[in-house]
Amino acid sequence: MARNKEFDEKEVLEKAMGLFLAQGYEKTSMQELVEHMGIHRRSLYDTFGDKHALFMQALTLYQHQMDDRLAKAALKSSSALAGIALIFNAMIDKDPEEPKGCLFVNTAVELGPRDTEAEQAAGKGFGSLETRLRELIIKGQQQGEIPDGLDASIAAENLHNSLLGIRVLARTSASRDKLRRIKEASLAALR
């Protein structure tokens, strides 16, 4: 007779995602995952597959959470520029209890050169953010807040590049003031 799961899949997947974000893929052992997730090794394999399959599911969950976070930031904004600023702030003002950095950036750097599936997942995350930025720039142009002559795709690429830099610097001892200055310089390019 099959046993019922004694854990919430999303909850334990979030724990795995947090551990991967804090330590990276290679440094995180299966034993650490089992202990951190609070489930038995057999349950981990039965539910999520091997370590790589678990990591890919963690990347998918991270993608959903980032999309949700960015959508909320954009919806809360009174204007396109305010929405873009909120996206930057969401990257800068993360809860100090959350692991620093970005799982997509970490994945691209650590696994991208040798793991096509992980590189594609990180690329999808990057593309989603860049698309959101381009949409906001176009909205700002339609509202007269951002100059029409600005190429929305190129501007989104540049903003995304700044956000990637912020995500990397967030893992270091860089101050939030420095990150905010980068944000302000990036937003100034849109005016």
mmCIF file of C-alpha atoms in Angstrom:
data_model
loop_
_atom_site.group_PDB
_atom_site.id
_atom_site.type_symbol
_atom_site.label_atom_id
_atom_site.label_comp_id
_atom_site.label_asym_id
_atom_site.label_seq_id
_atom_site.Cartn_x
_atom_site.Cartn_y
_atom_site.Cartn_z
ATOM 1 C CA MET A 1 0.000 0.000 0.000
ATOM 2 C CA ALA A 2 1.376 3.428 -0.969
ATOM 3 C CA ARG A 3 2.125 5.836 1.834
ATOM 4 C CA ASN A 4 0.843 9.386 1.896
ATOM 5 C CA LYS A 5 3.454 12.100 1.741
ATOM 6 C CA GLU A 6 4.105 13.627 5.115
ATOM 7 C CA PHE A 7 5.419 16.906 3.753
ATOM 8 C CA ASP A 8 4.367 19.811 1.575
ATOM 9 C CA GLU A 9 6.205 19.509 -1.753
ATOM 10 C CA LYS A 10 6.334 23.243 -2.415
ATOM 11 C CA GLU A 11 7.593 23.968 1.088
ATOM 12 C CA VAL A 12 10.455 21.479 0.880
ATOM 13 C CA LEU A 13 11.253 22.585 -2.683
ATOM 14 C CA GLU A 14 11.553 26.156 -1.397
ATOM 15 C CA LYS A 15 14.014 24.907 1.212
ATOM 16 C CA ALA A 16 16.086 23.214 -1.491
ATOM 17 C CA MET A 17 15.952 26.365 -3.613
ATOM 18 C CA GLY A 18 17.223 28.422 -0.677
ATOM 19 C CA LEU A 19 20.099 26.031 -0.088
ATOM 20 C CA PHE A 20 21.067 26.029 -3.771
ATOM 21 C CA LEU A 21 20.905 29.836 -3.765
ATOM 22 C CA ALA A 22 23.092 30.086 -0.671
ATOM 23 C CA GLN A 23 25.683 27.452 -1.619
ATOM 24 C CA GLY A 24 25.432 26.769 -5.333
ATOM 25 C CA TYR A 25 24.749 23.489 -7.082
ATOM 26 C CA GLU A 26 28.132 21.797 -6.840
ATOM 27 C CA LYS A 27 28.762 22.609 -3.192
ATOM 28 C CA THR A 28 25.348 21.346 -2.059
ATOM 29 C CA SER A 29 25.445 17.651 -1.215
ATOM 30 C CA MET A 30 22.506 15.271 -1.210
ATOM 31 C CA GLN A 31 22.964 14.799 2.540
ATOM 32 C CA GLU A 32 22.717 18.566 3.092
ATOM 33 C CA LEU A 33 19.584 18.663 0.960
ATOM 34 C CA VAL A 34 17.990 15.818 2.931
ATOM 35 C CA GLU A 35 18.796 17.509 6.238
ATOM 36 C CA HIS A 36 17.800 21.016 5.102
ATOM 37 C CA MET A 37 14.569 19.869 3.461
ATOM 38 C CA GLY A 38 13.669 17.718 6.459
ATOM 39 C CA ILE A 39 12.675 14.674 4.417
ATOM 40 C CA HIS A 40 14.066 11.189 3.945
ATOM 41 C CA ARG A 41 16.474 10.550 1.097
ATOM 42 C CA ARG A 42 14.069 8.026 -0.452
ATOM 43 C CA SER A 43 11.262 10.618 -0.341
ATOM 44 C CA LEU A 44 13.516 13.138 -2.033
ATOM 45 C CA TYR A 45 14.312 10.740 -4.874
ATOM 46 C CA ASP A 46 10.707 9.510 -5.185
ATOM 47 C CA THR A 47 9.288 13.036 -5.272
ATOM 48 C CA PHE A 48 11.910 15.104 -7.077
ATOM 49 C CA GLY A 49 14.287 12.657 -8.761
ATOM 50 C CA ASP A 50 18.040 13.050 -8.564
ATOM 51 C CA LYS A 51 19.926 16.171 -7.479
ATOM 52 C CA HIS A 52 19.906 17.697 -10.969
ATOM 53 C CA ALA A 53 16.169 17.124 -11.391
ATOM 54 C CA LEU A 54 15.584 18.724 -7.983
ATOM 55 C CA PHE A 55 17.765 21.668 -8.978
ATOM 56 C CA MET A 56 15.838 22.162 -12.209
ATOM 57 C CA GLN A 57 12.556 22.149 -10.263
ATOM 58 C CA ALA A 58 14.069 24.687 -7.856
ATOM 59 C CA LEU A 59 14.966 26.894 -10.847
ATOM 60 C CA THR A 60 11.378 26.634 -12.125
ATOM 61 C CA LEU A 61 10.020 27.614 -8.713
ATOM 62 C CA TYR A 62 12.482 30.523 -8.580
ATOM 63 C CA GLN A 63 11.273 31.616 -12.032
ATOM 64 C CA HIS A 64 7.647 31.620 -10.846
ATOM 65 C CA GLN A 65 8.528 33.548 -7.695
ATOM 66 C CA MET A 66 10.564 36.121 -9.617
ATOM 67 C CA ASP A 67 7.814 36.568 -12.212
ATOM 68 C CA ASP A 68 5.289 37.037 -9.414
ATOM 69 C CA ARG A 69 7.535 39.473 -7.550
ATOM 70 C CA LEU A 70 8.171 41.540 -10.689
ATOM 71 C CA ALA A 71 4.513 41.527 -11.709
ATOM 72 C CA LYS A 72 3.524 42.790 -8.266
ATOM 73 C CA ALA A 73 6.167 45.505 -8.423
ATOM 74 C CA ALA A 74 4.932 46.627 -11.832
ATOM 75 C CA LEU A 75 1.265 46.539 -10.789
ATOM 76 C CA LYS A 76 1.911 48.577 -7.638
ATOM 77 C CA SER A 77 3.518 51.343 -9.640
ATOM 78 C CA SER A 78 1.792 54.550 -10.568
ATOM 79 C CA SER A 79 3.824 54.864 -13.763
ATOM 80 C CA ALA A 80 6.198 52.918 -15.975
ATOM 81 C CA LEU A 81 9.295 54.568 -14.476
ATOM 82 C CA ALA A 82 7.979 53.868 -10.990
ATOM 83 C CA GLY A 83 7.456 50.230 -12.009
ATOM 84 C CA ILE A 84 11.023 49.947 -13.246
ATOM 85 C CA ALA A 85 12.269 51.565 -10.033
ATOM 86 C CA LEU A 86 10.247 49.041 -8.008
ATOM 87 C CA ILE A 87 11.879 46.183 -9.929
ATOM 88 C CA PHE A 88 15.302 47.589 -9.075
ATOM 89 C CA ASN A 89 14.232 48.047 -5.456
ATOM 90 C CA ALA A 90 13.016 44.452 -5.311
ATOM 91 C CA MET A 91 16.562 43.360 -6.189
ATOM 92 C CA ILE A 92 18.252 45.832 -3.855
ATOM 93 C CA ASP A 93 16.014 45.648 -0.808
ATOM 94 C CA LYS A 94 15.687 41.894 -0.406
ATOM 95 C CA ASP A 95 14.922 40.596 3.065
ATOM 96 C CA PRO A 96 18.265 40.241 4.886
ATOM 97 C CA GLU A 97 17.165 36.754 5.966
ATOM 98 C CA GLU A 98 16.983 35.643 2.325
ATOM 99 C CA PRO A 99 20.144 34.292 0.723
ATOM 100 C CA LYS A 100 21.969 37.018 -1.213
ATOM 101 C CA GLY A 101 22.171 37.144 -4.963
ATOM 102 C CA CYS A 102 20.184 35.521 -7.737
ATOM 103 C CA LEU A 103 19.778 31.853 -8.557
ATOM 104 C CA PHE A 104 19.783 32.600 -12.297
ATOM 105 C CA VAL A 105 23.055 34.529 -12.122
ATOM 106 C CA ASN A 106 24.637 31.861 -9.929
ATOM 107 C CA THR A 107 23.464 29.117 -12.289
ATOM 108 C CA ALA A 108 24.702 30.900 -15.408
ATOM 109 C CA VAL A 109 28.143 31.393 -13.885
ATOM 110 C CA GLU A 110 28.486 28.019 -12.174
ATOM 111 C CA LEU A 111 26.774 25.636 -14.599
ATOM 112 C CA GLY A 112 26.086 27.548 -17.809
ATOM 113 C CA PRO A 113 29.253 26.556 -19.648
ATOM 114 C CA ARG A 114 28.671 22.802 -19.164
ATOM 115 C CA ASP A 115 24.959 22.240 -18.406
ATOM 116 C CA THR A 116 22.722 23.196 -21.315
ATOM 117 C CA GLU A 117 19.486 22.581 -19.425
ATOM 118 C CA ALA A 118 20.520 24.803 -16.505
ATOM 119 C CA GLU A 119 21.864 27.478 -18.868
ATOM 120 C CA GLN A 120 18.559 27.502 -20.764
ATOM 121 C CA ALA A 121 16.587 27.838 -17.517
ATOM 122 C CA ALA A 122 18.762 30.780 -16.431
ATOM 123 C CA GLY A 123 18.400 32.307 -19.901
ATOM 124 C CA LYS A 124 14.625 31.965 -19.667
ATOM 125 C CA GLY A 125 14.704 33.821 -16.356
ATOM 126 C CA PHE A 126 16.866 36.567 -17.827
ATOM 127 C CA GLY A 127 14.592 36.818 -20.858
ATOM 128 C CA SER A 128 11.486 37.110 -18.718
ATOM 129 C CA LEU A 129 12.920 40.066 -16.809
ATOM 130 C CA GLU A 130 14.132 41.772 -19.974
ATOM 131 C CA THR A 131 10.680 41.362 -21.538
ATOM 132 C CA ARG A 132 9.025 42.879 -18.461
ATOM 133 C CA LEU A 133 11.403 45.857 -18.662
ATOM 134 C CA ARG A 134 10.763 46.349 -22.394
ATOM 135 C CA GLU A 135 7.000 46.276 -21.791
ATOM 136 C CA LEU A 136 7.329 48.923 -19.095
ATOM 137 C CA ILE A 137 9.501 51.103 -21.326
ATOM 138 C CA ILE A 138 6.930 50.902 -24.125
ATOM 139 C CA LYS A 139 4.183 51.758 -21.622
ATOM 140 C CA GLY A 140 6.257 54.749 -20.493
ATOM 141 C CA GLN A 141 6.671 55.872 -24.078
ATOM 142 C CA GLN A 142 2.920 55.605 -24.686
ATOM 143 C CA GLN A 143 2.281 57.675 -21.555
ATOM 144 C CA GLY A 144 4.843 60.307 -22.608
ATOM 145 C CA GLU A 145 7.068 59.564 -19.623
ATOM 146 C CA ILE A 146 9.946 58.050 -21.633
ATOM 147 C CA PRO A 147 11.145 59.571 -24.919
ATOM 148 C CA ASP A 148 9.709 57.939 -28.058
ATOM 149 C CA GLY A 149 13.101 57.968 -29.782
ATOM 150 C CA LEU A 150 14.531 55.516 -27.280
ATOM 151 C CA ASP A 151 14.762 51.957 -28.631
ATOM 152 C CA ALA A 152 12.792 49.974 -26.035
ATOM 153 C CA SER A 153 14.627 46.717 -26.692
ATOM 154 C CA ILE A 154 18.090 48.238 -26.358
ATOM 155 C CA ALA A 155 17.055 50.218 -23.282
ATOM 156 C CA ALA A 156 15.660 47.012 -21.717
ATOM 157 C CA GLU A 157 18.947 45.220 -22.449
ATOM 158 C CA ASN A 158 20.880 47.998 -20.719
ATOM 159 C CA LEU A 159 18.562 48.035 -17.708
ATOM 160 C CA HIS A 160 18.787 44.273 -17.481
ATOM 161 C CA ASN A 161 22.564 44.479 -17.569
ATOM 162 C CA SER A 162 22.464 46.929 -14.648
ATOM 163 C CA LEU A 163 20.147 44.603 -12.746
ATOM 164 C CA LEU A 164 22.506 41.683 -13.364
ATOM 165 C CA GLY A 165 25.342 43.753 -11.958
ATOM 166 C CA ILE A 166 23.251 44.612 -8.917
ATOM 167 C CA ARG A 167 22.414 40.942 -8.406
ATOM 168 C CA VAL A 168 26.108 40.058 -8.479
ATOM 169 C CA LEU A 169 27.119 42.949 -6.227
ATOM 170 C CA ALA A 170 24.362 41.978 -3.784
ATOM 171 C CA ARG A 171 26.387 38.831 -2.993
ATOM 172 C CA THR A 172 29.340 40.969 -1.970
ATOM 173 C CA SER A 173 29.762 43.555 0.737
ATOM 174 C CA ALA A 174 28.616 46.339 -1.603
ATOM 175 C CA SER A 175 26.416 48.801 0.248
ATOM 176 C CA ARG A 176 22.783 49.344 -0.599
ATOM 177 C CA ASP A 177 23.660 53.000 -1.173
ATOM 178 C CA LYS A 178 26.000 51.957 -3.985
ATOM 179 C CA LEU A 179 23.295 49.724 -5.483
ATOM 180 C CA ARG A 180 20.800 52.595 -5.301
ATOM 181 C CA ARG A 181 23.251 54.901 -7.106
ATOM 182 C CA ILE A 182 23.510 52.323 -9.897
ATOM 183 C CA LYS A 183 19.708 52.199 -10.033
ATOM 184 C CA GLU A 184 19.439 55.988 -10.272
ATOM 185 C CA ALA A 185 22.023 56.180 -13.066
ATOM 186 C CA SER A 186 20.176 53.451 -14.957
ATOM 187 C CA LEU A 187 16.818 55.213 -14.596
ATOM 188 C CA ALA A 188 18.351 58.547 -15.641
ATOM 189 C CA ALA A 189 19.174 56.993 -19.030
ATOM 190 C CA LEU A 190 15.422 56.619 -19.628
ATOM 191 C CA ARG A 191 14.559 60.280 -19.088
#
